[in-house]
């Protein structure tokens, strides 16, 4: 025992304990932040310069004692600022971008919803670890679908029209003139709606194999006034009906599919000879040792709890995982019959691949 104790590097241990404190604080923030979101506490704070606990509680119609305790946690988390002189709390501009501004590129409340859904998923995924089975997308716990849609929306809202589509070869010209587009694995259809709004001359059809997601996507399209050029149908990536397409898009879903090669082959059949396939996938290096960083840490967790179980619940069960990396994705795309693949652009969170026949 003594020898073992001697081998412990105190500095390393202290560093690790510091990391654990920070990690556990982050984990406890999932419930705290979601309460702030659900009760409108961040938005109410954002609407004023600064507020006492009483003022904030009155503004949202909540109990002052609970709000005071919540504010103390949020101040200790650096999620808001506290002025001891006035005993007032405020949401600085940077924190407002994360917690209150839905259109900001770094709005992160969807990330907290995702963490809650991941936790809800634990019993089913734990059982799947033992029997090697999958957990179908529609059986995942909580509103996984809403959380995923909310998590990815800021990226689409801020990048898709201004940066990702222009990085593809000649696609924006076609979309302006009037193109036929399928958005496959569209989930709640945020990406489809963003494109349909920007390109009213083009026709968009969103496909997903999950009926509830298609219902939500139809409602979003109607709410945003694009129901005429954005329609949604239930369909799998291997059997969707649209053909003679100019563009097919896959947003963060190729790696979720059981048979991504089969999906790639069907996309190839559905495209015009000069059509393009845009594949948006999580950013990742090709080797585990390239991915030992905070972004990949989150993606590997989501992959374990959502993506791998989804793929293993389908035919083939390729289970590429959310950190497949570009080399593996290129293999899959080429196996589907595409002659060229290039990384058109990227963000810290996504790589945007363009495949041509
Ligand atoms: C991580 S979500 C991404 C949803 C949406 N594209 C987004 O970015 O918000 C993956 C989506 O792929 C869909 N999906 C998974 N496998 C599929 C398949 N084989 N055919 C069609 N959709 C599939 C799921 O239903 C889910 O909506």
PDB file of N, CA and C in Angstrom, residues 40-41 44-45 48-64 67-68 71 86-90:
ATOM      1  N   UNK A  40     -37.957  30.769 -18.431  1.00  0.00           N
ATOM      2  CA  UNK A  40     -37.692  32.060 -19.077  1.00  0.00           C
ATOM      3  C   UNK A  40     -36.792  32.969 -18.250  1.00  0.00           C
ATOM      4  N   UNK A  41     -35.970  32.364 -17.369  1.00  0.00           N
ATOM      5  CA  UNK A  41     -35.131  33.190 -16.478  1.00  0.00           C
ATOM      6  C   UNK A  41     -34.033  33.922 -17.257  1.00  0.00           C
ATOM      7  N   UNK A  44     -35.646  36.754 -19.320  1.00  0.00           N
ATOM      8  CA  UNK A  44     -36.060  37.871 -18.463  1.00  0.00           C
ATOM      9  C   UNK A  44     -34.842  38.684 -18.020  1.00  0.00           C
ATOM     10  N   UNK A  45     -33.759  37.999 -17.663  1.00  0.00           N
ATOM     11  CA  UNK A  45     -32.534  38.719 -17.267  1.00  0.00           C
ATOM     12  C   UNK A  45     -31.975  39.502 -18.448  1.00  0.00           C
ATOM     13  N   UNK A  48     -33.332  43.016 -19.130  1.00  0.00           N
ATOM     14  CA  UNK A  48     -33.050  44.128 -18.204  1.00  0.00           C
ATOM     15  C   UNK A  48     -31.532  44.268 -18.025  1.00  0.00           C
ATOM     16  N   UNK A  49     -31.128  45.422 -17.527  1.00  0.00           N
ATOM     17  CA  UNK A  49     -29.710  45.632 -17.213  1.00  0.00           C
ATOM     18  C   UNK A  49     -29.256  44.663 -16.124  1.00  0.00           C
ATOM     19  N   UNK A  50     -29.983  44.687 -15.004  1.00  0.00           N
ATOM     20  CA  UNK A  50     -29.647  43.843 -13.855  1.00  0.00           C
ATOM     21  C   UNK A  50     -30.884  43.708 -12.981  1.00  0.00           C
ATOM     22  N   UNK A  51     -30.950  42.585 -12.237  1.00  0.00           N
ATOM     23  CA  UNK A  51     -32.147  42.338 -11.423  1.00  0.00           C
ATOM     24  C   UNK A  51     -31.774  41.689 -10.099  1.00  0.00           C
ATOM     25  N   UNK A  52     -32.544  41.990  -9.052  1.00  0.00           N
ATOM     26  CA  UNK A  52     -32.424  41.232  -7.806  1.00  0.00           C
ATOM     27  C   UNK A  52     -33.188  39.914  -7.990  1.00  0.00           C
ATOM     28  N   UNK A  53     -33.006  39.020  -7.021  1.00  0.00           N
ATOM     29  CA  UNK A  53     -33.727  37.744  -7.081  1.00  0.00           C
ATOM     30  C   UNK A  53     -35.234  38.003  -7.055  1.00  0.00           C
ATOM     31  N   UNK A  54     -35.653  38.945  -6.217  1.00  0.00           N
ATOM     32  CA  UNK A  54     -37.087  39.251  -6.115  1.00  0.00           C
ATOM     33  C   UNK A  54     -37.623  39.761  -7.452  1.00  0.00           C
ATOM     34  N   UNK A  55     -36.882  40.693  -8.067  1.00  0.00           N
ATOM     35  CA  UNK A  55     -37.341  41.264  -9.346  1.00  0.00           C
ATOM     36  C   UNK A  55     -37.456  40.185 -10.423  1.00  0.00           C
ATOM     37  N   UNK A  56     -36.459  39.280 -10.443  1.00  0.00           N
ATOM     38  CA  UNK A  56     -36.483  38.222 -11.465  1.00  0.00           C
ATOM     39  C   UNK A  56     -37.646  37.259 -11.196  1.00  0.00           C
ATOM     40  N   UNK A  57     -37.814  36.887  -9.931  1.00  0.00           N
ATOM     41  CA  UNK A  57     -38.909  35.956  -9.578  1.00  0.00           C
ATOM     42  C   UNK A  57     -40.254  36.561  -9.990  1.00  0.00           C
ATOM     43  N   UNK A  58     -40.429  37.854  -9.689  1.00  0.00           N
ATOM     44  CA  UNK A  58     -41.705  38.514 -10.047  1.00  0.00           C
ATOM     45  C   UNK A  58     -41.879  38.565 -11.568  1.00  0.00           C
ATOM     46  N   UNK A  59     -40.766  38.810 -12.274  1.00  0.00           N
ATOM     47  CA  UNK A  59     -40.864  38.957 -13.735  1.00  0.00           C
ATOM     48  C   UNK A  59     -41.339  37.666 -14.401  1.00  0.00           C
ATOM     49  N   UNK A  60     -40.938  36.503 -13.843  1.00  0.00           N
ATOM     50  CA  UNK A  60     -41.336  35.241 -14.507  1.00  0.00           C
ATOM     51  C   UNK A  60     -42.454  34.519 -13.748  1.00  0.00           C
ATOM     52  N   UNK A  61     -42.874  35.096 -12.614  1.00  0.00           N
ATOM     53  CA  UNK A  61     -43.942  34.454 -11.833  1.00  0.00           C
ATOM     54  C   UNK A  61     -43.476  33.187 -11.140  1.00  0.00           C
ATOM     55  N   UNK A  62     -42.245  33.216 -10.579  1.00  0.00           N
ATOM     56  CA  UNK A  62     -41.724  32.026  -9.895  1.00  0.00           C
ATOM     57  C   UNK A  62     -41.463  32.358  -8.418  1.00  0.00           C
ATOM     58  N   UNK A  63     -41.238  31.307  -7.641  1.00  0.00           N
ATOM     59  CA  UNK A  63     -40.980  31.453  -6.207  1.00  0.00           C
ATOM     60  C   UNK A  63     -39.600  32.074  -5.967  1.00  0.00           C
ATOM     61  N   UNK A  64     -39.547  33.136  -5.138  1.00  0.00           N
ATOM     62  CA  UNK A  64     -38.300  33.892  -4.947  1.00  0.00           C
ATOM     63  C   UNK A  64     -37.199  33.044  -4.318  1.00  0.00           C
ATOM     64  N   UNK A  67     -35.623  30.903  -6.938  1.00  0.00           N
ATOM     65  CA  UNK A  67     -34.901  31.730  -7.917  1.00  0.00           C
ATOM     66  C   UNK A  67     -33.582  32.220  -7.314  1.00  0.00           C
ATOM     67  N   UNK A  68     -33.610  32.580  -6.025  1.00  0.00           N
ATOM     68  CA  UNK A  68     -32.389  33.075  -5.363  1.00  0.00           C
ATOM     69  C   UNK A  68     -31.302  31.985  -5.353  1.00  0.00           C
ATOM     70  N   UNK A  71     -29.988  31.525  -8.875  1.00  0.00           N
ATOM     71  CA  UNK A  71     -29.092  32.625  -9.258  1.00  0.00           C
ATOM     72  C   UNK A  71     -27.709  32.441  -8.643  1.00  0.00           C
ATOM     73  N   UNK A  86     -25.154  46.027  -5.213  1.00  0.00           N
ATOM     74  CA  UNK A  86     -26.610  46.178  -5.448  1.00  0.00           C
ATOM     75  C   UNK A  86     -27.370  44.870  -5.235  1.00  0.00           C
ATOM     76  N   UNK A  87     -26.617  43.788  -5.053  1.00  0.00           N
ATOM     77  CA  UNK A  87     -27.194  42.430  -4.952  1.00  0.00           C
ATOM     78  C   UNK A  87     -28.018  42.101  -6.203  1.00  0.00           C
ATOM     79  N   UNK A  88     -27.532  42.626  -7.332  1.00  0.00           N
ATOM     80  CA  UNK A  88     -28.240  42.366  -8.591  1.00  0.00           C
ATOM     81  C   UNK A  88     -27.439  41.415  -9.476  1.00  0.00           C
ATOM     82  N   UNK A  89     -28.183  40.709 -10.311  1.00  0.00           N
ATOM     83  CA  UNK A  89     -27.600  39.747 -11.251  1.00  0.00           C
ATOM     84  C   UNK A  89     -27.855  40.245 -12.667  1.00  0.00           C
ATOM     85  N   UNK A  90     -26.907  39.941 -13.555  1.00  0.00           N
ATOM     86  CA  UNK A  90     -27.112  40.357 -14.953  1.00  0.00           C
ATOM     87  C   UNK A  90     -26.525  39.300 -15.893  1.00  0.00           C
TER      88      UNK A  90
END
